[in-house]
Short mmCIF file of C-alpha atoms in Angstrom, two decimals:
data_model
loop_
_atom_site.label_atom_id
_atom_site.label_comp_id
_atom_site.label_asym_id
_atom_site.label_seq_id
_atom_site.Cartn_x
_atom_site.Cartn_y
_atom_site.Cartn_z
CA UNK K 1 20.69 44.51 21.40
CA UNK K 2 20.80 42.44 18.22
CA UNK K 3 22.42 44.06 15.21
CA UNK K 4 20.44 44.58 11.99
CA UNK K 5 22.58 41.86 10.39
CA UNK K 6 21.67 39.33 13.08
CA UNK K 7 18.00 40.25 12.84
CA UNK K 8 18.13 39.83 9.07
CA UNK K 9 19.67 36.35 9.44
CA UNK K 10 16.94 35.42 11.94
CA UNK K 11 14.18 36.59 9.59
CA UNK K 12 15.69 34.70 6.66
CA UNK K 13 15.95 31.54 8.76
CA UNK K 14 12.31 31.92 9.84
CA UNK K 15 11.19 32.38 6.24
CA UNK K 16 13.15 29.27 5.22
CA UNK K 17 11.58 27.25 8.04
CA UNK K 18 8.07 28.31 7.05
CA UNK K 19 8.86 27.45 3.44
CA UNK K 20 9.97 23.94 4.42
CA UNK K 21 6.92 23.38 6.58
CA UNK K 22 4.39 24.54 4.02
CA UNK K 23 6.00 23.71 0.70
CA UNK K 24 4.10 20.94 -1.12
CA UNK K 25 7.27 18.89 -1.48
CA UNK K 26 8.36 16.91 1.55
CA UNK K 27 11.84 16.93 3.03
CA UNK K 28 12.87 13.91 0.96
CA UNK K 29 12.48 15.72 -2.34
CA UNK K 30 9.06 14.48 -3.43
CA UNK K 31 6.40 16.85 -4.67
CA UNK K 32 3.12 16.90 -6.52
CA UNK K 33 3.77 17.69 -10.18
CA UNK K 34 7.43 16.62 -10.19
CA UNK K 35 7.18 15.77 -13.91
CA UNK K 36 5.30 18.93 -14.86
CA UNK K 37 8.07 20.06 -17.20
CA UNK K 38 9.82 16.80 -18.08
CA UNK K 39 6.80 14.53 -18.72
CA UNK K 40 3.60 16.54 -18.22
CA UNK K 41 1.25 13.78 -19.44
CA UNK K 42 2.60 11.07 -17.15
CA UNK K 43 -0.55 10.70 -15.03
CA UNK K 44 -2.79 10.83 -18.09
CA UNK K 45 -0.82 8.01 -19.74
CA UNK K 46 -0.93 5.91 -16.56
CA UNK K 47 -4.67 6.45 -16.14
CA UNK K 48 -5.40 5.64 -19.76
CA UNK K 49 -3.70 2.26 -19.48
CA UNK K 50 -5.08 1.43 -16.02
CA UNK K 51 -8.63 2.36 -17.03
CA UNK K 52 -8.32 0.13 -20.08
CA UNK K 53 -6.96 -2.67 -17.89
CA UNK K 54 -9.63 -2.44 -15.18
CA UNK K 55 -12.42 -2.32 -17.76
CA UNK K 56 -11.55 -5.87 -18.81
CA UNK K 57 -9.83 -7.15 -15.64
CA UNK K 58 -11.26 -5.31 -12.60
CA UNK K 59 -9.81 -7.87 -10.18
CA UNK K 60 -6.32 -6.52 -10.95
CA UNK K 61 -7.07 -3.29 -9.08
CA UNK K 62 -6.52 -4.77 -5.63
CA UNK K 63 -3.20 -6.55 -6.31
CA UNK K 64 -1.87 -3.47 -8.10
CA UNK K 65 -2.69 -1.35 -5.06
CA UNK K 66 -1.05 -3.94 -2.80
CA UNK K 67 2.06 -3.91 -4.99
CA UNK K 68 2.78 -0.35 -3.85
CA UNK K 69 2.39 -1.43 -0.19
CA UNK K 70 4.71 -4.41 -0.67
CA UNK K 71 7.28 -2.23 -2.43
CA UNK K 72 7.32 0.48 0.22
CA UNK K 73 7.62 -1.88 3.20
CA UNK K 74 10.83 -3.44 1.84
CA UNK K 75 13.72 -1.00 1.28
CA UNK K 76 11.23 1.84 0.87
CA UNK K 77 9.27 2.98 -2.17
CA UNK K 78 11.97 2.42 -4.78
CA UNK K 79 10.57 -0.22 -7.11
CA UNK K 80 12.55 -3.19 -5.78
CA UNK K 81 9.46 -5.43 -5.84
CA UNK K 82 9.48 -5.22 -9.65
CA UNK K 83 12.99 -6.57 -10.25
CA UNK K 84 13.49 -10.02 -11.71
CA UNK K 85 16.24 -12.45 -10.73
CA UNK K 86 17.76 -15.24 -12.87
CA UNK K 87 17.79 -17.40 -9.73
CA UNK K 88 14.37 -16.30 -8.46
CA UNK K 89 15.92 -14.60 -5.44
CA UNK K 90 14.36 -11.14 -5.81
CA UNK K 91 11.47 -9.81 -3.71
CA UNK K 92 8.70 -10.82 -6.11
CA UNK K 93 9.54 -14.51 -5.49
CA UNK K 94 9.06 -14.26 -1.70
CA UNK K 95 6.02 -16.14 -0.41
CA UNK K 96 4.13 -12.96 0.64
CA UNK K 97 4.55 -11.58 -2.90
CA UNK K 98 3.48 -14.66 -4.85
CA UNK K 99 -0.14 -13.45 -4.76
CA UNK K 100 0.74 -10.14 -6.42
CA UNK K 101 -0.53 -9.79 -9.97
CA UNK K 102 -0.37 -7.16 -12.66
CA UNK K 103 3.38 -6.83 -13.18
CA UNK K 104 2.73 -6.85 -16.93
CA UNK K 105 0.57 -3.73 -16.55
CA UNK K 106 3.45 -1.86 -14.90
CA UNK K 107 5.68 -2.99 -17.76
CA UNK K 108 3.11 -1.77 -20.32
CA UNK K 109 2.92 1.64 -18.64
CA UNK K 110 6.70 1.91 -18.47
CA UNK K 111 7.01 1.10 -22.19
CA UNK K 112 4.48 3.81 -23.03
CA UNK K 113 6.26 6.36 -20.85
CA UNK K 114 9.67 5.50 -22.29
CA UNK K 115 8.31 6.25 -25.77
CA UNK K 116 6.92 9.59 -24.62
CA UNK K 117 9.56 10.64 -22.08
CA UNK K 118 12.59 8.34 -22.25
CA UNK K 119 14.62 7.99 -19.07
CA UNK K 120 12.41 10.34 -17.04
CA UNK K 121 9.71 8.55 -15.01
CA UNK K 122 10.75 6.02 -12.37
CA UNK K 123 9.12 2.63 -11.90
CA UNK K 124 8.65 3.51 -8.21
CA UNK K 125 6.55 6.53 -9.18
CA UNK K 126 4.52 4.42 -11.59
CA UNK K 127 3.61 2.10 -8.69
CA UNK K 128 2.47 5.06 -6.57
CA UNK K 129 0.29 6.52 -9.33
CA UNK K 130 -1.20 3.14 -10.28
CA UNK K 131 -2.12 2.46 -6.62
CA UNK K 132 -4.16 5.68 -6.55
CA UNK K 133 -5.82 4.93 -9.89
CA UNK K 134 -6.67 1.39 -8.73
CA UNK K 135 -8.50 2.73 -5.69
CA UNK K 136 -10.37 5.28 -7.79
CA UNK K 137 -11.39 2.55 -10.24
CA UNK K 138 -13.14 0.72 -7.38
CA UNK K 139 -15.12 3.83 -6.34
CA UNK K 140 -12.58 4.86 -3.75
CA UNK K 141 -10.99 8.24 -3.03
CA UNK K 142 -8.50 10.13 -5.15
CA UNK K 143 -5.50 12.06 -3.87
CA UNK K 144 -2.58 14.02 -5.28
CA UNK K 145 0.38 11.68 -5.65
CA UNK K 146 3.80 13.03 -4.78
CA UNK K 147 6.42 12.02 -7.32
CA UNK K 148 10.17 12.31 -7.72
CA UNK K 149 11.21 8.84 -6.53
CA UNK K 150 14.11 7.04 -8.16
CA UNK K 151 14.57 3.31 -8.54
CA UNK K 152 16.78 1.10 -6.40
CA UNK K 153 19.33 -1.47 -7.54
CA UNK K 154 18.77 -4.24 -5.00
CA UNK K 155 15.94 -6.74 -4.51
CA UNK K 156 16.35 -9.58 -2.03
CA UNK K 157 13.87 -12.38 -1.33
CA UNK K 158 14.96 -12.67 2.31
CA UNK K 159 14.34 -8.99 3.00
CA UNK K 160 10.77 -9.38 1.73
CA UNK K 161 10.20 -12.38 3.98
CA UNK K 162 11.35 -10.49 7.07
CA UNK K 163 9.96 -7.01 6.35
CA UNK K 164 6.47 -7.59 4.97
CA UNK K 165 3.85 -7.73 7.71
CA UNK K 166 2.43 -11.24 8.04
CA UNK K 167 -1.34 -11.85 8.32
CA UNK K 168 -0.83 -13.32 11.82
CA UNK K 169 0.81 -10.17 13.25
CA UNK K 170 -0.49 -8.96 16.63
CA UNK K 171 -1.07 -5.31 17.50
CA UNK K 172 2.38 -4.90 19.07
CA UNK K 173 4.10 -6.12 15.92
CA UNK K 174 1.85 -4.00 13.71
CA UNK K 175 2.49 -0.79 15.64
CA UNK K 176 6.22 -1.47 15.78
CA UNK K 177 6.43 -2.15 12.05
CA UNK K 178 4.56 1.04 11.17
CA UNK K 179 6.47 3.16 13.68
CA UNK K 180 9.83 1.96 12.33
CA UNK K 181 8.79 3.36 8.96
CA UNK K 182 7.65 6.70 10.32
CA UNK K 183 3.96 5.85 10.15
CA UNK K 184 1.49 6.55 12.95
CA UNK K 185 -1.02 4.34 14.73
CA UNK K 186 -3.71 6.16 12.80
CA UNK K 187 -1.94 5.29 9.54
CA UNK K 188 -2.06 1.65 10.66
CA UNK K 189 -5.82 1.74 11.22
CA UNK K 190 -6.48 3.65 8.00
CA UNK K 191 -4.27 1.60 5.70
CA UNK K 192 -5.68 -1.63 7.12
CA UNK K 193 -8.89 -0.42 5.53
CA UNK K 194 -7.32 -1.30 2.20
CA UNK K 195 -8.50 -4.83 2.95
CA UNK K 196 -11.93 -3.64 1.85
CA UNK K 197 -10.95 -4.81 -1.65
CA UNK K 198 -9.47 -8.02 -2.97
CA UNK K 199 -9.11 -11.68 -2.07
CA UNK K 200 -6.85 -13.92 -0.02
CA UNK K 201 -5.75 -17.53 -0.35
CA UNK K 202 -7.06 -19.82 2.38
CA UNK K 203 -3.62 -20.66 3.77
CA UNK K 204 -3.23 -17.07 5.02
CA UNK K 205 -5.84 -17.69 7.72
CA UNK K 206 -6.72 -21.42 7.96
CA UNK K 207 -4.78 -21.75 11.21
CA UNK K 208 -7.54 -19.62 12.74
CA UNK K 209 -10.09 -22.21 11.62
CA UNK K 210 -8.41 -25.51 12.40
CA UNK K 211 -5.28 -25.30 14.55
CA UNK K 212 -4.92 -21.92 16.20
CA UNK K 213 -2.73 -22.95 19.16
CA UNK K 214 -1.55 -26.29 17.81
CA UNK K 215 -4.32 -28.21 19.53
CA UNK K 216 -6.84 -28.42 16.70
CA UNK K 217 -8.73 -25.39 18.01
CA UNK K 218 -10.16 -22.22 16.49
CA UNK K 219 -9.27 -18.59 17.10
CA UNK K 220 -11.57 -17.31 19.89
CA UNK K 221 -11.35 -13.77 18.49
CA UNK K 222 -13.02 -14.88 15.23
CA UNK K 223 -16.82 -15.01 15.11
CA UNK K 224 -17.97 -18.65 15.35
CA UNK K 225 -20.60 -18.32 12.60
CA UNK K 226 -17.99 -16.83 10.30
CA UNK K 227 -15.64 -19.73 11.12
CA UNK K 228 -18.33 -22.17 10.00
CA UNK K 229 -18.77 -20.32 6.69
CA UNK K 230 -15.04 -20.18 6.06
CA UNK K 231 -14.62 -23.89 6.77
CA UNK K 232 -17.06 -24.63 3.95
CA UNK K 233 -14.73 -22.80 1.57
CA UNK K 234 -11.32 -23.74 2.93
CA UNK K 235 -10.02 -27.20 3.79
CA UNK K 236 -7.12 -27.34 6.28
CA UNK K 237 -4.49 -27.78 3.55
CA UNK K 238 -6.11 -25.62 0.85
CA UNK K 239 -3.56 -23.30 -0.79
CA UNK K 240 -5.42 -22.41 -3.98
CA UNK K 241 -8.96 -21.27 -3.11
CA UNK K 242 -9.53 -17.52 -2.98
CA UNK K 243 -11.76 -15.92 -0.34
CA UNK K 244 -13.09 -12.36 -0.36
CA UNK K 245 -11.49 -10.20 2.33
CA UNK K 246 -14.65 -8.08 2.47
CA UNK K 247 -17.49 -10.49 1.57
CA UNK K 248 -20.15 -8.98 -0.66
CA UNK K 249 -18.18 -5.78 -1.11
CA UNK K 250 -14.70 -6.85 -2.21
CA UNK K 251 -14.95 -5.07 -5.57
CA UNK K 252 -15.92 -1.74 -4.00
CA UNK K 253 -13.69 0.51 -1.93
CA UNK K 254 -15.88 1.41 1.07
CA UNK K 255 -16.07 1.28 4.88
CA UNK K 256 -17.61 -2.19 5.10
CA UNK K 257 -14.25 -3.63 6.19
CA UNK K 258 -14.51 -1.77 9.50
CA UNK K 259 -17.99 -3.18 10.07
CA UNK K 260 -16.62 -6.68 9.63
CA UNK K 261 -13.73 -6.08 12.01
CA UNK K 262 -16.08 -4.66 14.64
CA UNK K 263 -18.15 -7.86 14.38
CA UNK K 264 -15.03 -10.03 14.79
CA UNK K 265 -15.13 -11.05 11.14
CA UNK K 266 -11.81 -9.64 9.96
CA UNK K 267 -10.20 -12.38 7.89
CA UNK K 268 -6.68 -12.12 9.30
CA UNK K 269 -5.32 -12.01 12.83
CA UNK K 270 -3.83 -8.64 11.88
CA UNK K 271 -7.38 -7.41 11.20
CA UNK K 272 -8.65 -8.68 14.55
CA UNK K 273 -5.65 -7.07 16.25
CA UNK K 274 -7.05 -3.61 15.50
CA UNK K 275 -9.52 -4.18 18.34
CA UNK K 276 -6.66 -4.72 20.81
CA UNK K 277 -5.48 -1.11 20.90
CA UNK K 278 -7.56 1.83 22.12
CA UNK K 279 -6.66 4.11 19.20
CA UNK K 280 -7.09 1.60 16.38
CA UNK K 281 -10.24 0.23 17.99
CA UNK K 282 -11.74 3.70 18.23
CA UNK K 283 -10.99 4.29 14.55
CA UNK K 284 -12.61 1.00 13.56
CA UNK K 285 -15.75 1.62 15.60
CA UNK K 286 -16.17 5.18 14.32
CA UNK K 287 -16.14 4.01 10.68
CA UNK K 288 -18.62 1.15 10.74
CA UNK K 289 -21.35 3.01 8.86
CA UNK K 290 -21.56 5.03 5.65
CA UNK K 291 -21.45 8.16 7.80
CA UNK K 292 -17.74 7.54 8.23
CA UNK K 293 -17.10 7.19 4.52
CA UNK K 294 -15.99 10.77 3.90
CA UNK K 295 -13.49 10.86 6.76
CA UNK K 296 -12.06 7.44 5.85
CA UNK K 297 -11.64 8.45 2.22
CA UNK K 298 -9.82 11.64 3.24
CA UNK K 299 -7.67 9.78 5.76
CA UNK K 300 -6.79 7.05 3.27
CA UNK K 301 -5.38 9.56 0.80
CA UNK K 302 -3.29 11.19 3.54
CA UNK K 303 -1.97 7.86 4.81
CA UNK K 304 -1.12 6.68 1.29
CA UNK K 305 0.94 9.83 0.79
CA UNK K 306 2.66 9.18 4.12
CA UNK K 307 3.42 5.61 3.14
CA UNK K 308 4.68 6.73 -0.26
CA UNK K 309 7.46 8.68 1.48
CA UNK K 310 9.05 5.65 3.13
CA UNK K 311 12.74 5.31 2.30
CA UNK K 312 12.52 7.04 -1.06
CA UNK K 313 15.55 7.62 -3.27
CA UNK K 314 15.67 11.12 -4.76
CA UNK K 315 18.11 13.48 -6.37
CA UNK K 316 21.12 11.56 -7.67
CA UNK K 317 20.45 8.40 -5.63
CA UNK K 318 19.37 5.25 -7.43
CA UNK K 319 18.45 5.43 -11.10
CA UNK K 320 15.57 5.72 -13.55
CA UNK K 321 15.22 2.20 -14.92
CA UNK K 322 14.59 1.83 -18.63
CA UNK K 323 12.83 -1.47 -17.93
CA UNK K 324 11.18 -2.00 -14.54
CA UNK K 325 12.25 -5.64 -14.23
CA UNK K 326 16.00 -5.00 -14.43
CA UNK K 327 18.59 -2.44 -13.43
CA UNK K 328 20.18 -0.38 -16.17
#
């Protein structure tokens, strides 16, 4: 029979396990309200500046949301996408990141926070909060952002080239990339829905229109009528023209993206690839009408929190940058 001491140890271990499973902070040290005592107005300050920004430049909402994605998928969510390099060899100079805009807004927020709470709020956390506020600004869902990230010291252009998911990725590559970061197949389907806002340069998809297999052909998975419309906008060598990822709805966060994908009108091969897996296909097809709006909005918040946990630095790791573009 177990002694009272052994039973006590067992009970204490059980209580600890339940605490870990249900505590709002995750195992990596993030939690909602991390700055409650050290910088209680952090989210208010961020929102004030982002609201002011989006009121005069609403098209910045999409690239600012994407900035958080591009940060998290390279070295984790630790602000490396923000770092400058005297030789242009940091992440922000990689081809996939050249379309990112709004770095000056992050700098403006950081300056405001340094005046209010010097040396407290990380640039990585600013990116996570701004991504949420950008979605809200375009009539999308809100969610509680976990904070407590610290900033990394390294930013490498090559790592961005190899770790960011290209627009021509197939379903196998997509699932593998998400799984390697601890994200589920559902997260893949949900976060792909972020393509409901924003634009893309023609060169991200023109191979689908003019030379899909190197024989001057088109992508058979792309709707032929849509191909004709896109050809009117994009010449084979066009690298400057912008095309809406969700035509007619690119300024509103909604479920229209899934309707487009279901009709074989997803702009990228990575969009079309969602129809090549039973789980992602089922998610797409179940969210093609406004009836799926509520569940998508809820799922998007959950998946953004999941993504925001990738490779974070917490505790004494990394640093809190004074300026987001350079290490201390």
